[in-house]
Amino acid sequence: MMTCLHINMETRSQRRKEAPVIISAAIPKGGTGKSTMLRTLASVALHRGYSVTLIDGDRRQNMN
């Protein structure tokens, strides 16, 4: 099964006061690209003027 995630990121001047968006990736198997995908999404959001907080809850290996 494949899941597709689409995020419409508007510029800071176009946004209205809205509730925060939470994106979570939870797959128990390691090495599937979760951290890489989330870092890339965070980077794009930052470049578009969003405030971003990353929280890594992986007990085995954290995001560097």
N, CA, C and O atoms as CSV, one atom per row, in Angstrom:
chain,resi,resn,atom,element,x,y,z
A,1,MET,N,N,0.843,-1.171,0.000
A,1,MET,CA,C,0.000,0.000,0.000
A,1,MET,C,C,0.888,1.235,0.000
A,1,MET,O,O,1.871,1.289,0.739
A,2,MET,N,N,0.559,2.217,-0.811
A,2,MET,CA,C,1.322,3.444,-0.887
A,2,MET,C,C,0.470,4.598,-0.386
A,2,MET,O,O,-0.712,4.700,-0.715
A,3,THR,N,N,1.071,5.455,0.403
A,3,THR,CA,C,0.379,6.632,0.905
A,3,THR,C,C,1.014,7.859,0.281
A,3,THR,O,O,2.239,7.979,0.244
A,4,CYS,N,N,0.203,8.756,-0.199
A,4,CYS,CA,C,0.686,9.981,-0.824
A,4,CYS,C,C,0.371,11.158,0.091
A,4,CYS,O,O,-0.756,11.284,0.570
A,5,LEU,N,N,1.348,12.015,0.335
A,5,LEU,CA,C,1.170,13.177,1.192
A,5,LEU,C,C,1.338,14.424,0.347
A,5,LEU,O,O,2.385,14.624,-0.269
A,6,HIS,N,N,0.319,15.259,0.315
A,6,HIS,CA,C,0.385,16.512,-0.429
A,6,HIS,C,C,0.221,17.661,0.550
A,6,HIS,O,O,-0.740,17.693,1.317
A,7,ILE,N,N,1.146,18.595,0.529
A,7,ILE,CA,C,1.082,19.747,1.420
A,7,ILE,C,C,1.088,21.002,0.565
A,7,ILE,O,O,1.982,21.194,-0.258
A,8,ASN,N,N,0.092,21.855,0.759
A,8,ASN,CA,C,0.038,23.129,0.060
A,8,ASN,C,C,0.717,24.169,0.934
A,8,ASN,O,O,0.153,24.597,1.942
A,9,MET,N,N,1.918,24.579,0.561
A,9,MET,CA,C,2.668,25.546,1.354
A,9,MET,C,C,2.590,26.911,0.686
A,9,MET,O,O,3.190,27.131,-0.367
A,10,GLU,N,N,1.858,27.814,1.293
A,10,GLU,CA,C,1.759,29.175,0.784
A,10,GLU,C,C,2.852,30.015,1.427
A,10,GLU,O,O,3.430,29.627,2.442
A,11,THR,N,N,3.129,31.164,0.833
A,11,THR,CA,C,4.125,32.041,1.434
A,11,THR,C,C,3.556,32.682,2.685
A,11,THR,O,O,2.343,32.693,2.894
A,12,ARG,N,N,4.434,33.213,3.509
A,12,ARG,CA,C,4.028,33.820,4.771
A,12,ARG,C,C,2.985,34.922,4.549
A,12,ARG,O,O,2.050,35.042,5.339
A,13,SER,N,N,3.125,35.716,3.505
A,13,SER,CA,C,2.183,36.811,3.267
A,13,SER,C,C,0.804,36.308,2.845
A,13,SER,O,O,-0.185,37.023,3.006
A,14,GLN,N,N,0.723,35.105,2.315
A,14,GLN,CA,C,-0.558,34.561,1.865
A,14,GLN,C,C,-1.306,33.827,2.967
A,14,GLN,O,O,-2.516,33.626,2.864
A,15,ARG,N,N,-0.606,33.425,4.016
A,15,ARG,CA,C,-1.230,32.626,5.066
A,15,ARG,C,C,-2.072,33.472,5.998
A,15,ARG,O,O,-1.774,34.638,6.258
A,16,ARG,N,N,-3.129,32.857,6.490
A,16,ARG,CA,C,-3.918,33.444,7.564
A,16,ARG,C,C,-3.515,32.762,8.856
A,16,ARG,O,O,-2.808,31.754,8.846
A,17,LYS,N,N,-3.969,33.319,9.967
A,17,LYS,CA,C,-3.686,32.685,11.264
A,17,LYS,C,C,-4.411,31.345,11.288
A,17,LYS,O,O,-5.641,31.306,11.297
A,18,GLU,N,N,-3.669,30.266,11.300
A,18,GLU,CA,C,-4.245,28.930,11.255
A,18,GLU,C,C,-3.615,28.058,12.329
A,18,GLU,O,O,-2.567,28.385,12.886
A,19,ALA,N,N,-4.266,26.961,12.600
A,19,ALA,CA,C,-3.722,25.986,13.545
A,19,ALA,C,C,-2.451,25.379,12.957
A,19,ALA,O,O,-2.316,25.298,11.736
A,20,PRO,N,N,-1.525,24.955,13.801
A,20,PRO,CA,C,-0.290,24.357,13.286
A,20,PRO,C,C,-0.553,23.051,12.540
A,20,PRO,O,O,-1.519,22.341,12.818
A,21,VAL,N,N,0.320,22.757,11.599
A,21,VAL,CA,C,0.255,21.508,10.846
A,21,VAL,C,C,1.249,20.538,11.474
A,21,VAL,O,O,2.413,20.881,11.682
A,22,ILE,N,N,0.792,19.340,11.773
A,22,ILE,CA,C,1.666,18.322,12.353
A,22,ILE,C,C,1.826,17.199,11.339
A,22,ILE,O,O,0.844,16.626,10.868
A,23,ILE,N,N,3.071,16.893,11.010
A,23,ILE,CA,C,3.374,15.811,10.076
A,23,ILE,C,C,4.146,14.754,10.854
A,23,ILE,O,O,5.149,15.062,11.498
A,24,SER,N,N,3.686,13.527,10.797
A,24,SER,CA,C,4.315,12.440,11.547
A,24,SER,C,C,4.616,11.281,10.606
A,24,SER,O,O,3.828,10.970,9.713
A,25,ALA,N,N,5.772,10.643,10.818
A,25,ALA,CA,C,6.126,9.448,10.051
A,25,ALA,C,C,6.404,8.335,11.044
A,25,ALA,O,O,7.326,8.433,11.854
A,26,ALA,N,N,5.614,7.286,10.984
A,26,ALA,CA,C,5.770,6.186,11.942
A,26,ALA,C,C,5.761,4.852,11.216
A,26,ALA,O,O,4.711,4.346,10.821
A,27,ILE,N,N,6.944,4.298,11.050
A,27,ILE,CA,C,7.111,2.973,10.467
A,27,ILE,C,C,8.130,2.266,11.358
A,27,ILE,O,O,9.240,2.770,11.527
A,28,PRO,N,N,7.786,1.117,11.931
A,28,PRO,CA,C,8.701,0.487,12.882
A,28,PRO,C,C,10.034,0.032,12.285
A,28,PRO,O,O,11.031,-0.044,13.003
A,29,LYS,N,N,10.068,-0.268,11.006
A,29,LYS,CA,C,11.298,-0.747,10.376
A,29,LYS,C,C,12.263,0.415,10.164
A,29,LYS,O,O,11.861,1.487,9.713
A,30,GLY,N,N,13.516,0.203,10.484
A,30,GLY,CA,C,14.541,1.218,10.269
A,30,GLY,C,C,14.991,1.268,8.821
A,30,GLY,O,O,14.782,0.318,8.066
A,31,GLY,N,N,15.610,2.375,8.432
A,31,GLY,CA,C,16.185,2.493,7.098
A,31,GLY,C,C,15.194,2.699,5.980
A,31,GLY,O,O,15.504,2.415,4.823
A,32,THR,N,N,13.994,3.193,6.298
A,32,THR,CA,C,12.973,3.387,5.267
A,32,THR,C,C,12.926,4.816,4.737
A,32,THR,O,O,12.147,5.105,3.828
A,33,GLY,N,N,13.741,5.716,5.283
A,33,GLY,CA,C,13.791,7.086,4.776
A,33,GLY,C,C,12.904,8.073,5.502
A,33,GLY,O,O,12.686,9.181,5.010
A,34,LYS,N,N,12.387,7.700,6.660
A,34,LYS,CA,C,11.502,8.603,7.410
A,34,LYS,C,C,12.207,9.903,7.781
A,34,LYS,O,O,11.686,10.989,7.527
A,35,SER,N,N,13.381,9.795,8.375
A,35,SER,CA,C,14.108,10.986,8.818
A,35,SER,C,C,14.501,11.858,7.636
A,35,SER,O,O,14.389,13.082,7.705
A,36,THR,N,N,14.957,11.244,6.561
A,36,THR,CA,C,15.336,11.999,5.365
A,36,THR,C,C,14.146,12.755,4.801
A,36,THR,O,O,14.269,13.929,4.452
A,37,MET,N,N,12.995,12.097,4.708
A,37,MET,CA,C,11.793,12.742,4.185
A,37,MET,C,C,11.378,13.915,5.068
A,37,MET,O,O,11.055,14.990,4.564
A,38,LEU,N,N,11.385,13.708,6.390
A,38,LEU,CA,C,10.955,14.766,7.297
A,38,LEU,C,C,11.929,15.938,7.298
A,38,LEU,O,O,11.503,17.090,7.380
A,39,ARG,N,N,13.230,15.664,7.210
A,39,ARG,CA,C,14.209,16.760,7.116
A,39,ARG,C,C,14.007,17.562,5.840
A,39,ARG,O,O,14.111,18.788,5.858
A,40,THR,N,N,13.722,16.889,4.741
A,40,THR,CA,C,13.495,17.575,3.470
A,40,THR,C,C,12.245,18.443,3.534
A,40,THR,O,O,12.272,19.594,3.098
A,41,LEU,N,N,11.153,17.910,4.071
A,41,LEU,CA,C,9.927,18.703,4.225
A,41,LEU,C,C,10.163,19.911,5.120
A,41,LEU,O,O,9.682,21.005,4.825
A,42,ALA,N,N,10.899,19.724,6.209
A,42,ALA,CA,C,11.193,20.832,7.118
A,42,ALA,C,C,12.026,21.899,6.421
A,42,ALA,O,O,11.783,23.092,6.603
A,43,SER,N,N,12.993,21.485,5.633
A,43,SER,CA,C,13.838,22.428,4.903
A,43,SER,C,C,13.025,23.258,3.916
A,43,SER,O,O,13.202,24.473,3.829
A,44,VAL,N,N,12.142,22.611,3.178
A,44,VAL,CA,C,11.282,23.326,2.228
A,44,VAL,C,C,10.384,24.313,2.965
A,44,VAL,O,O,10.222,25.452,2.527
A,45,ALA,N,N,9.804,23.885,4.076
A,45,ALA,CA,C,8.925,24.761,4.852
A,45,ALA,C,C,9.689,25.974,5.377
A,45,ALA,O,O,9.173,27.091,5.334
A,46,LEU,N,N,10.909,25.771,5.871
A,46,LEU,CA,C,11.723,26.886,6.358
A,46,LEU,C,C,12.025,27.882,5.246
A,46,LEU,O,O,11.927,29.092,5.451
A,47,HIS,N,N,12.392,27.382,4.077
A,47,HIS,CA,C,12.699,28.263,2.953
A,47,HIS,C,C,11.477,29.040,2.477
A,47,HIS,O,O,11.618,30.076,1.827
A,48,ARG,N,N,10.294,28.557,2.789
A,48,ARG,CA,C,9.059,29.251,2.408
A,48,ARG,C,C,8.513,30.123,3.531
A,48,ARG,O,O,7.410,30.659,3.419
A,49,GLY,N,N,9.273,30.267,4.609
A,49,GLY,CA,C,8.899,31.193,5.662
A,49,GLY,C,C,8.126,30.615,6.830
A,49,GLY,O,O,7.629,31.364,7.670
A,50,TYR,N,N,8.017,29.313,6.899
A,50,TYR,CA,C,7.299,28.687,8.008
A,50,TYR,C,C,8.230,28.506,9.206
A,50,TYR,O,O,9.444,28.381,9.045
A,51,SER,N,N,7.666,28.493,10.377
A,51,SER,CA,C,8.387,28.142,11.590
A,51,SER,C,C,8.283,26.628,11.749
A,51,SER,O,O,7.187,26.071,11.683
A,52,VAL,N,N,9.412,25.964,11.958
A,52,VAL,CA,C,9.440,24.497,11.973
A,52,VAL,C,C,10.087,23.996,13.256
A,52,VAL,O,O,11.102,24.533,13.699
A,53,THR,N,N,9.501,22.976,13.845
A,53,THR,CA,C,10.093,22.263,14.974
A,53,THR,C,C,10.130,20.781,14.625
A,53,THR,O,O,9.104,20.197,14.276
A,54,LEU,N,N,11.304,20.175,14.719
A,54,LEU,CA,C,11.448,18.739,14.473
A,54,LEU,C,C,11.647,18.029,15.806
A,54,LEU,O,O,12.474,18.444,16.618
A,55,ILE,N,N,10.897,16.969,16.030
A,55,ILE,CA,C,11.050,16.144,17.221
A,55,ILE,C,C,11.272,14.713,16.755
A,55,ILE,O,O,10.425,14.135,16.073
A,56,ASP,N,N,12.408,14.147,17.122
A,56,ASP,CA,C,12.731,12.777,16.730
A,56,ASP,C,C,12.506,11.866,17.927
A,56,ASP,O,O,13.209,11.971,18.932
A,57,GLY,N,N,11.539,10.981,17.823
A,57,GLY,CA,C,11.210,10.079,18.916
A,57,GLY,C,C,11.790,8.685,18.758
A,57,GLY,O,O,11.379,7.764,19.463
A,58,ASP,N,N,12.738,8.513,17.844
A,58,ASP,CA,C,13.348,7.201,17.619
A,58,ASP,C,C,14.302,6.889,18.762
A,58,ASP,O,O,15.281,7.605,18.972
A,59,ARG,N,N,14.024,5.842,19.485
A,59,ARG,CA,C,14.865,5.481,20.631
A,59,ARG,C,C,16.159,4.802,20.199
A,59,ARG,O,O,17.126,4.768,20.960
A,60,ARG,N,N,16.184,4.269,18.996
A,60,ARG,CA,C,17.373,3.543,18.532
A,60,ARG,C,C,18.402,4.460,17.893
A,60,ARG,O,O,19.603,4.301,18.117
A,61,GLN,N,N,17.938,5.423,17.097
A,61,GLN,CA,C,18.868,6.307,16.398
A,61,GLN,C,C,18.179,7.640,16.181
A,61,GLN,O,O,17.071,7.689,15.646
A,62,ASN,N,N,18.828,8.726,16.595
A,62,ASN,CA,C,18.195,10.032,16.431
A,62,ASN,C,C,18.641,10.707,15.142
A,62,ASN,O,O,19.588,10.275,14.485
A,63,MET,N,N,17.930,11.782,14.797
A,63,MET,CA,C,18.213,12.529,13.582
A,63,MET,C,C,19.437,13.413,13.817
A,63,MET,O,O,19.467,14.185,14.776
A,64,ASN,N,N,20.432,13.307,12.960
A,64,ASN,CA,C,21.643,14.124,13.098
A,64,ASN,C,C,21.577,15.329,12.217
A,64,ASN,O,O,22.509,16.133,12.200
